[in-house]
Amino acid sequence: MSPSDPSTTLSDHSPISRRPTWLLLPPLAWLGAFFFVPLLLVLAISFATRGTYGGVEWTFSFANYVTMLDPLYLKIYLRSLALAVATTALCLLLGFPLAYYIARAPARWQGIWLLLVIIPFWTNFLVRTYAWMFILRTEGLMNTLLMGMGLIEHPIEILYSDTAVLIGLVYGYLPFMVLPLYAAVERLDRSVVEAAWDLYAPAWAVFRRVIWPLTKPGVIAGCILVFIPSLGAFITPDLLGGARTMMVGNLIQHEYLVARDWPFGSAISFVLMGLVLLGMLVYLKVERARQGDETVSWAGGDRQ
Amino acid sequence: MRGRRAWLLSASLADLVFLYAPIAVLMLFSFNASRLSATWQGFTFQWYRLLIEDVALLAAVQNSLLVGVISTIIATVLGVSAAVSLERVPFRGQRVVEGALLLPLVIPEVMMGVALMLFFVLIKLPLSLVTVTIGHAAFNLPIVAVIVRARLHKLDPRLEEAARDLGATPWQAFRRVTLPLLMPAVLGGALMAFTISLDDFIVTFFTAGPGSTTLPLKVYSMVKSGVSPVINALSAILVLVSMALIGLSLALQREREGQK
């Protein structure tokens, strides 16, 4: 029973339940003024039009949302989507064995492994992205090493491409995948997996029919936690991608600061936010289902 | 069984190499004597010396610290008051308020950046360290609130009630009983907010004006102008500083659990 449960307090009129609600006002006011009002402004401006000199003219229209359907912009949206999906898939592929290993390691090692996964995540993102510029550029470490070993004759041009952006995104968001996966595997009953092995299930079947169904909520959580920031990425495509590998984040920045078309930039941001919130809703639904009843996923696993 | 574990272990070690090799390589080459090539040409401290002599860099560090300290104080005070009032006062619309409080954590940072910039320009508040600080306090407030609330949730409400029964005013009971018990979480949250503020690039990028260059903005402009061992040296320092800050934050949170 949690302390917040009213029945654990002495009575409904216990002193704590009378903690002043006005305490909530300052934080809400701050977020209201410096988060929600700005957000609403973006929404309002997305229906306005660009003035001749880059200002905003308050004439209501859906023109900005229609412009977004232009193949030029659709391509950027699709590239972002494709890169975000690829990043998520690669993170899952790389992260699952690691999460599984950590969750099955002796308790005292688990903390150390988790810490090792978290540390890079807390390192400055610019620095981590710069590291890949250093490694991948034409006269960078990778090409120097490969040419030194005689494996290639000419440097591989990989920086400023979609591949470089993908590497950077996977590198940046892998910890987001590992942590929820670890939590899911940790909850997975060892004996269920052992039973499958004892019944001579082949490795693939053990994974496909026992481990995967039982850890699915963690997989979904991890995928969404990776997908959302990848979709709205800005630094990674800006530094590792070239002018031809723009993602939505860069397009927004470009419209605001370079093209100075604030209404169009606002419309793009709103569509991006809509996609992100949609992902978040799915995540919350999955979380709630998982917390609701563990046996449901059990049954689901058995029926496969 | 043994074969499976060996396979998992090697896959996990490969992941660790992937996560750490780039950072390690970056730090190693900050001591490389060659300016342009990625081959090792001897050991030197000269890039670190160049860093220390860079006056603009020092100004950027000062700006970052100023923004970090002030925005952390604001975010911590507001975040703690949000956490305290949300815990144990079930009221109508609480779910909406809770959702609203979490929204800044999920929306794309680019969007938060442009929204704030738009807002400041429209209310004619010149983009400066002030606007950067306001933005940082806004995205750090929910982070502090979440961390403090997690701790508050585990506290025994009877402790504060006992203080009240013994005649303490609500403020005294909070100040002398609850707050000391919350302190590790408050400090841990504040430290996390400070670290995030020091590292933030995107919101800062949109809300900073001329003369309000912070450290990440400086790093960005250096990186944009090309790879150089000076950036490697600066990166090495930044990596060590964030590791120290995170170590401290984790130690505080461990103490939090230890007290339980």
XYZ file of C-alpha atoms in Angstrom:
564
model
C 0.000 0.000 0.000
C 1.507 3.316 -0.979
C 1.667 6.267 1.404
C -0.415 8.275 -1.025
C -3.269 5.883 -0.523
C -5.741 7.846 1.601
C -6.588 4.799 3.701
C -3.092 4.685 5.177
C -3.394 8.173 6.628
C -5.151 8.545 9.944
C -8.235 10.279 8.639
C -9.460 12.279 5.695
C -8.675 15.415 7.631
C -5.117 14.488 8.432
C -2.859 17.540 8.300
C -1.050 16.347 5.178
C -4.100 16.143 3.003
C -4.491 19.840 3.722
C -1.158 20.800 2.254
C -1.797 24.072 0.430
C -2.714 23.707 -3.211
C -1.385 27.196 -3.949
C 2.077 25.641 -3.827
C 1.242 24.244 -7.229
C 0.693 27.695 -8.678
C 4.291 28.956 -9.077
C 5.543 25.898 -11.018
C 2.397 25.842 -13.156
C 2.695 29.557 -13.815
C 6.311 29.163 -14.924
C 5.512 26.282 -17.254
C 2.399 28.084 -18.451
C 4.274 31.230 -19.375
C 7.461 29.655 -20.703
C 6.197 26.420 -22.168
C 2.478 26.257 -22.899
C 1.965 29.820 -24.121
C 4.965 29.512 -26.489
C 3.586 26.173 -27.696
C 0.181 27.716 -28.386
C 1.916 30.558 -30.197
C 3.549 28.042 -32.498
C 0.143 26.517 -33.160
C -1.414 29.927 -33.880
C 1.405 31.022 -36.160
C 1.258 27.770 -38.109
C -2.050 29.051 -39.531
C -0.658 32.491 -40.403
C 1.372 33.449 -43.462
C 4.879 34.707 -43.965
C 5.205 38.449 -44.417
C 7.226 39.902 -47.254
C 10.288 40.522 -45.076
C 10.053 37.373 -42.987
C 7.604 38.607 -40.362
C 4.217 37.081 -39.644
C 0.964 38.144 -41.283
C -2.099 37.134 -39.326
C -4.276 35.796 -42.088
C -5.827 32.439 -41.320
C -5.056 29.674 -43.788
C -4.123 26.020 -44.002
C -1.569 26.848 -46.697
C 1.424 25.831 -44.560
C 0.010 22.388 -43.954
C -0.692 22.003 -47.659
C 2.855 23.113 -48.565
C 4.152 20.290 -46.410
C 2.699 17.826 -48.919
C 5.165 19.130 -51.497
C 7.425 16.166 -52.476
C 10.465 18.218 -51.460
C 9.293 18.334 -47.834
C 7.607 14.944 -47.836
C 10.978 13.472 -48.753
C 12.536 15.007 -45.657
C 9.717 13.657 -43.501
C 10.082 10.203 -45.019
C 13.854 10.246 -44.596
C 13.426 11.144 -40.910
C 10.900 8.374 -40.503
C 13.122 5.836 -42.266
C 16.187 6.842 -40.249
C 14.218 6.714 -36.997
C 12.869 3.236 -37.832
C 16.328 1.972 -38.838
C 17.839 3.439 -35.660
C 15.181 1.735 -33.539
C 15.710 -1.623 -35.259
C 19.492 -1.473 -34.906
C 19.259 -0.419 -31.255
C 16.950 -3.366 -30.598
C 19.325 -5.760 -32.356
C 22.360 -4.455 -30.452
C 20.572 -3.813 -27.187
C 18.695 -7.067 -26.643
C 21.686 -9.366 -26.036
C 23.250 -6.749 -23.756
C 20.048 -6.230 -21.748
C 19.571 -9.997 -21.483
C 23.127 -10.536 -20.342
C 22.899 -7.783 -17.700
C 19.577 -9.038 -16.335
C 20.984 -12.556 -15.971
C 24.313 -11.478 -14.474
C 24.963 -11.838 -10.714
C 23.269 -8.997 -8.779
C 26.493 -7.227 -7.844
C 27.562 -7.064 -11.500
C 24.212 -5.750 -12.720
C 24.733 -2.336 -11.121
C 28.166 -1.970 -12.686
C 26.968 -2.977 -16.158
C 23.997 -0.612 -15.941
C 26.278 2.207 -14.869
C 28.515 1.472 -17.861
C 25.478 1.760 -20.147
C 24.337 5.022 -18.554
C 27.673 6.892 -18.445
C 27.960 7.560 -22.205
C 24.367 8.783 -22.180
C 25.342 11.469 -19.658
C 28.301 12.587 -21.720
C 27.751 15.757 -23.727
C 25.866 14.885 -26.921
C 27.922 17.293 -29.062
C 31.099 15.654 -27.848
C 29.800 12.176 -28.619
C 28.746 13.266 -32.091
C 32.060 14.992 -32.683
C 33.794 11.716 -31.809
C 32.188 10.144 -34.870
C 33.229 13.078 -37.076
C 36.756 12.454 -35.877
C 36.522 8.746 -36.668
C 34.544 8.794 -39.919
C 35.879 11.771 -41.888
C 37.919 11.198 -45.025
C 41.291 11.684 -43.341
C 39.894 10.377 -40.039
C 40.862 7.494 -37.831
C 38.886 4.768 -39.612
C 40.306 5.523 -43.043
C 43.830 6.005 -41.659
C 43.669 2.619 -39.937
C 42.104 0.759 -42.854
C 44.568 2.230 -45.355
C 47.469 1.613 -42.985
C 46.527 -2.051 -42.825
C 46.243 -2.119 -46.609
C 42.587 -3.119 -46.521
C 41.488 -0.229 -48.731
C 43.336 1.880 -51.242
C 41.123 4.939 -51.218
C 39.428 6.477 -48.205
C 35.766 5.594 -47.736
C 33.575 8.693 -47.961
C 31.109 8.010 -45.189
C 30.848 11.244 -43.187
C 28.004 13.540 -44.300
C 25.839 10.635 -45.445
C 22.734 8.869 -44.175
C 24.960 6.032 -42.949
C 26.917 8.413 -40.725
C 23.680 9.873 -39.351
C 22.415 6.361 -38.635
C 25.605 5.410 -36.773
C 25.395 8.609 -34.744
C 21.744 8.069 -33.847
C 22.251 4.433 -32.817
C 25.260 5.495 -30.768
C 23.323 8.293 -29.098
C 20.173 6.381 -28.195
C 21.296 2.791 -27.504
C 21.087 3.341 -23.698
C 17.394 4.281 -24.088
C 16.771 0.816 -25.527
C 18.854 -1.171 -23.068
C 17.293 0.163 -19.862
C 13.615 -0.808 -20.449
C 14.712 -4.110 -22.048
C 16.767 -4.873 -18.978
C 13.749 -4.183 -16.760
C 11.605 -6.533 -18.871
C 14.124 -9.398 -18.897
C 14.741 -8.956 -15.183
C 11.044 -9.645 -14.554
C 11.040 -12.634 -16.891
C 10.798 -15.860 -14.905
C 14.007 -17.841 -15.386
C 12.264 -21.191 -14.972
C 9.974 -20.584 -17.951
C 12.986 -20.221 -20.223
C 14.692 -23.199 -18.571
C 11.565 -25.282 -19.168
C 11.694 -24.499 -22.873
C 15.333 -25.594 -23.032
C 14.568 -28.737 -21.033
C 11.897 -29.607 -23.558
C 14.554 -29.413 -26.286
C 13.188 -26.315 -27.987
C 15.717 -25.023 -30.531
C 17.339 -21.687 -29.597
C 15.307 -19.742 -32.129
C 12.036 -21.203 -30.825
C 12.976 -20.381 -27.219
C 13.534 -16.803 -28.256
C 10.597 -16.498 -30.629
C 7.980 -18.294 -28.529
C 9.034 -17.698 -24.932
C 11.439 -14.790 -24.429
C 10.066 -12.452 -27.094
C 6.363 -12.610 -26.101
C 7.179 -12.200 -22.423
C 9.497 -9.228 -22.901
C 7.372 -7.522 -25.557
C 6.212 -4.638 -23.314
C 9.844 -3.767 -22.606
C 10.638 -4.025 -26.308
C 7.830 -1.622 -27.167
C 8.862 0.796 -24.409
C 12.477 0.764 -25.595
C 11.503 1.177 -29.236
C 9.390 4.227 -28.479
C 12.038 5.777 -26.244
C 14.515 5.454 -29.124
C 12.119 6.318 -31.932
C 10.886 9.623 -30.475
C 14.227 11.413 -30.065
C 15.544 9.933 -33.326
C 12.604 11.364 -35.223
C 13.171 14.857 -33.851
C 16.974 14.649 -33.964
C 18.836 17.825 -34.737
C 22.489 17.675 -33.693
C 23.282 14.291 -35.263
C 22.024 15.047 -38.801
C 23.398 18.582 -38.520
C 26.946 17.429 -37.782
C 27.150 13.979 -39.389
C 24.748 14.485 -42.274
C 25.346 16.715 -45.210
C 23.105 19.320 -46.780
C 21.384 16.502 -48.659
C 20.581 14.430 -45.553
C 18.311 16.859 -43.751
C 15.894 15.551 -41.129
C 12.742 17.246 -39.825
C 14.645 18.864 -36.934
C 17.009 20.529 -39.387
C 14.159 21.563 -41.652
C 12.469 23.337 -38.731
C 15.688 25.116 -37.830
C 16.228 26.014 -41.490
C 12.729 27.466 -41.884
C 13.045 29.518 -38.704
C 16.592 30.812 -38.904
C 17.568 30.682 -42.569
C 14.408 30.962 -44.671
C 12.783 33.021 -41.882
C 9.419 31.469 -42.708
C 8.092 31.136 -39.177
C 4.555 30.054 -40.093
C 5.791 27.154 -42.216
C 8.400 26.199 -39.605
C 5.642 26.190 -37.000
C 3.413 23.940 -39.091
C 6.252 21.437 -39.516
C 6.980 21.453 -35.772
C 3.346 20.820 -35.004
C 3.137 17.802 -37.246
C 6.345 16.493 -35.661
C 4.929 17.019 -32.188
C 1.718 15.262 -33.199
C 3.705 12.206 -34.328
C 5.717 12.200 -31.114
C 2.642 12.475 -28.896
C 1.023 9.664 -30.837
C 4.047 7.495 -30.060
C 3.862 8.551 -26.428
C 0.187 7.572 -26.195
C 0.977 4.089 -27.494
C 3.772 3.863 -24.917
C 1.487 4.886 -22.038
C -1.146 2.395 -23.165
C 1.397 -0.408 -23.201
C 2.756 0.615 -19.798
C -0.718 0.683 -18.299
C -1.563 -2.713 -19.765
C 1.646 -4.133 -18.349
C 1.071 -2.754 -14.888
C -2.567 -3.768 -15.066
C -2.129 -7.493 -15.257
C 1.023 -9.520 -15.651
C -0.953 -12.710 -16.256
C -2.478 -11.317 -19.437
C 0.881 -11.242 -21.163
C 1.528 -14.673 -19.726
C -1.557 -16.099 -21.334
C -0.661 -14.294 -24.546
C 2.737 -15.954 -24.469
C 1.314 -19.410 -23.933
C -1.161 -19.249 -26.757
C 1.498 -18.638 -29.399
C 24.256 -23.366 -21.642
C 27.910 -22.308 -21.494
C 27.966 -21.580 -25.201
C 24.905 -19.380 -24.915
C 26.411 -17.325 -22.098
C 29.648 -16.916 -23.999
C 27.728 -15.677 -27.006
C 25.740 -13.192 -24.892
C 28.882 -11.993 -23.146
C 30.731 -11.351 -26.402
C 27.737 -9.496 -27.859
C 27.575 -7.393 -24.686
C 31.282 -6.651 -24.709
C 30.990 -5.623 -28.363
C 28.280 -3.152 -27.329
C 30.537 -1.730 -24.636
C 33.362 -1.307 -27.129
C 30.936 0.473 -29.456
C 29.849 2.784 -26.607
C 33.305 3.556 -25.230
C 35.781 3.323 -28.101
C 34.785 6.657 -29.701
C 35.128 8.511 -26.401
C 38.419 6.785 -25.586
C 39.848 7.498 -29.038
C 38.804 11.139 -28.752
C 40.604 11.512 -25.430
C 43.699 9.657 -26.614
C 44.117 11.887 -29.648
C 43.835 15.042 -27.558
C 47.478 14.276 -26.685
C 48.559 13.723 -30.287
C 51.252 16.096 -31.544
C 49.931 16.216 -35.110
C 47.393 18.891 -35.879
C 45.847 17.368 -38.982
C 46.432 13.663 -39.236
C 44.844 10.821 -37.344
C 48.175 8.999 -37.047
C 50.017 9.147 -33.755
C 52.927 11.563 -33.942
C 54.024 11.902 -30.357
C 52.712 13.078 -27.026
C 51.893 16.705 -26.309
C 49.958 18.927 -23.906
C 49.910 21.854 -26.323
C 46.195 21.561 -27.202
C 45.307 21.861 -23.541
C 47.580 24.884 -23.283
C 45.770 26.485 -26.239
C 42.460 25.835 -24.484
C 43.530 27.558 -21.288
C 44.681 30.590 -23.273
C 41.373 30.903 -25.154
C 39.657 33.923 -23.606
C 36.371 33.429 -25.487
C 36.198 29.881 -24.182
C 36.625 31.090 -20.612
C 33.783 33.579 -21.113
C 31.600 30.767 -22.460
C 32.372 28.629 -19.406
C 31.419 31.531 -17.142
C 28.155 32.032 -19.034
C 27.345 28.326 -18.777
C 28.013 28.247 -15.050
C 25.899 31.355 -14.478
C 22.974 29.965 -16.479
C 23.420 26.554 -14.835
C 23.399 27.850 -11.268
C 20.483 30.276 -11.627
C 18.270 27.989 -13.726
C 18.970 25.103 -11.340
C 17.914 27.181 -8.337
C 14.662 28.220 -10.046
C 13.944 24.694 -11.325
C 14.663 23.153 -7.933
C 12.471 25.522 -5.916
C 9.587 25.220 -8.384
C 10.103 21.500 -8.945
C 10.077 20.715 -5.235
C 6.920 22.748 -4.695
C 5.249 20.956 -7.607
C 6.265 17.544 -6.247
C 5.142 18.357 -2.715
C 1.750 19.688 -3.721
C 1.059 16.849 -6.151
C 1.824 14.164 -3.607
C -0.990 13.387 -1.144
C -3.385 16.109 -2.201
C -5.713 14.288 -4.555
C -7.731 16.977 -6.280
C -9.864 17.211 -9.353
C -7.837 17.594 -12.524
C -4.717 16.146 -10.909
C -4.122 13.808 -13.856
C -4.238 16.715 -16.284
C -1.764 18.700 -14.190
C 0.535 15.681 -13.936
C 0.408 15.153 -17.687
C 1.078 18.834 -18.311
C 4.087 18.646 -16.027
C 5.529 15.737 -17.990
C 4.921 17.168 -21.457
C 8.175 19.171 -21.577
C 10.048 15.881 -21.140
C 8.577 14.282 -24.266
C 8.203 16.941 -26.921
C 11.110 17.318 -29.370
C 13.696 19.733 -28.039
C 13.841 21.572 -31.355
C 10.185 22.418 -30.928
C 10.694 23.741 -27.411
C 13.577 25.843 -28.735
C 11.659 27.477 -31.578
C 8.560 28.001 -29.406
C 10.575 29.854 -26.771
C 12.401 31.903 -29.374
C 9.109 32.875 -31.002
C 7.646 33.805 -27.620
C 10.606 35.967 -26.561
C 10.712 37.747 -29.894
C 6.973 38.481 -29.781
C 7.034 39.833 -26.207
C 10.146 41.800 -27.262
C 12.405 40.332 -24.593
C 15.873 40.510 -26.196
C 17.541 37.089 -26.568
C 20.275 36.951 -23.942
C 21.506 34.928 -20.979
C 18.197 35.805 -19.286
C 16.107 34.082 -21.957
C 18.469 31.093 -21.952
C 18.110 30.790 -18.179
C 14.313 30.965 -18.369
C 14.273 28.180 -20.961
C 16.618 25.960 -18.951
C 14.518 26.409 -15.819
C 11.436 25.407 -17.825
C 12.816 22.073 -19.071
C 14.542 21.258 -15.778
C 11.536 21.918 -13.540
C 9.750 18.648 -14.502
C 12.969 16.654 -14.072
C 13.448 17.872 -10.494
C 9.738 17.340 -9.794
C 9.841 13.714 -10.995
C 12.937 12.834 -8.962
C 11.708 14.515 -5.770
C 8.275 12.997 -6.090
C 9.684 9.481 -6.377
C 11.379 9.971 -3.014
C 8.344 11.661 -1.463
C 6.249 8.708 -2.521
C 8.373 6.389 -0.382
C 8.286 8.593 2.741
C 6.057 7.547 5.606
C 3.325 10.195 5.893
C 2.980 9.411 9.585
C 6.289 11.150 10.304
C 4.916 14.523 9.269
C 1.595 13.751 10.940
C 3.382 12.974 14.178
C 5.084 16.358 14.018
C 1.710 18.003 13.487
C 0.175 16.078 16.387
C 3.019 17.336 18.569
C 1.975 20.890 17.758
C 4.177 21.834 14.802
C 2.688 24.222 12.249
C 2.398 22.763 8.711
C 5.418 24.785 7.658
C 7.482 23.674 10.679
C 6.537 20.043 10.088
C 7.560 20.314 6.448
C 10.716 22.283 7.135
C 11.986 20.198 10.059
C 10.760 16.700 9.211
C 9.912 16.194 5.537
C 12.484 18.434 3.882
C 15.514 16.896 5.645
C 14.286 13.446 4.597
C 13.833 14.707 1.038
C 17.224 16.388 0.866
C 19.146 13.621 -0.958
C 16.522 13.624 -3.721
C 16.453 17.415 -3.874
C 20.240 17.577 -4.169
C 20.338 14.687 -6.652
C 17.647 16.351 -8.783
C 19.367 19.725 -8.608
C 22.665 18.182 -9.657
C 20.984 16.436 -12.561
C 19.317 19.708 -13.617
C 22.662 21.489 -13.393
C 24.336 18.831 -15.549
C 21.577 18.995 -18.154
C 21.780 22.786 -18.218
C 25.555 22.708 -18.704
C 25.157 20.223 -21.576
C 22.136 21.718 -23.294
C 22.639 22.793 -26.848
C 19.317 22.915 -28.686
C 17.164 25.153 -26.470
C 20.202 27.364 -25.832
C 20.889 27.581 -29.565
C 17.447 29.083 -30.205
C 17.170 31.299 -27.134
C 20.695 32.773 -26.993
C 21.478 36.154 -28.467
C 24.715 37.925 -29.352
C 27.147 37.873 -26.449
C 25.426 35.024 -24.631
C 27.533 32.154 -25.926
C 27.518 29.192 -23.572
C 30.020 26.345 -23.583
C 27.970 23.994 -25.818
C 27.375 26.838 -28.296
C 31.124 27.459 -28.342
C 31.805 23.729 -28.836
C 29.281 23.684 -31.681
C 30.890 26.572 -33.512
C 34.322 24.980 -33.050
C 33.049 21.634 -34.362
C 31.323 23.337 -37.290
C 34.578 24.951 -38.366
C 36.311 21.585 -38.609
C 38.006 18.795 -36.698
C 40.896 20.000 -34.543
C 42.843 18.473 -31.641
C 41.835 21.481 -29.521
C 38.232 20.207 -29.641
C 39.505 16.769 -28.630
C 41.152 18.307 -25.579
C 38.019 20.251 -24.687
C 35.913 17.107 -25.204
C 38.173 15.110 -22.913
C 37.691 17.675 -20.159
C 33.915 17.785 -20.683
C 33.670 13.980 -20.544
C 35.532 13.887 -17.241
C 33.445 16.712 -15.772
C 30.124 15.075 -16.680
C 31.311 11.734 -15.328
C 32.234 13.407 -12.030
C 28.865 15.188 -11.824
C 26.931 12.015 -12.604
C 28.977 10.018 -10.115
C 28.072 12.579 -7.472
C 24.395 12.532 -8.436
C 24.272 8.730 -8.320
C 26.043 8.697 -4.963
C 23.400 11.061 -3.593
C 20.615 8.876 -4.954
C 22.235 5.769 -3.471
C 22.339 7.508 -0.095
C 18.656 8.175 -0.621
C 18.002 4.454 -0.929
C 20.390 3.679 1.929
C 18.359 5.810 4.301
C 15.185 3.989 3.487
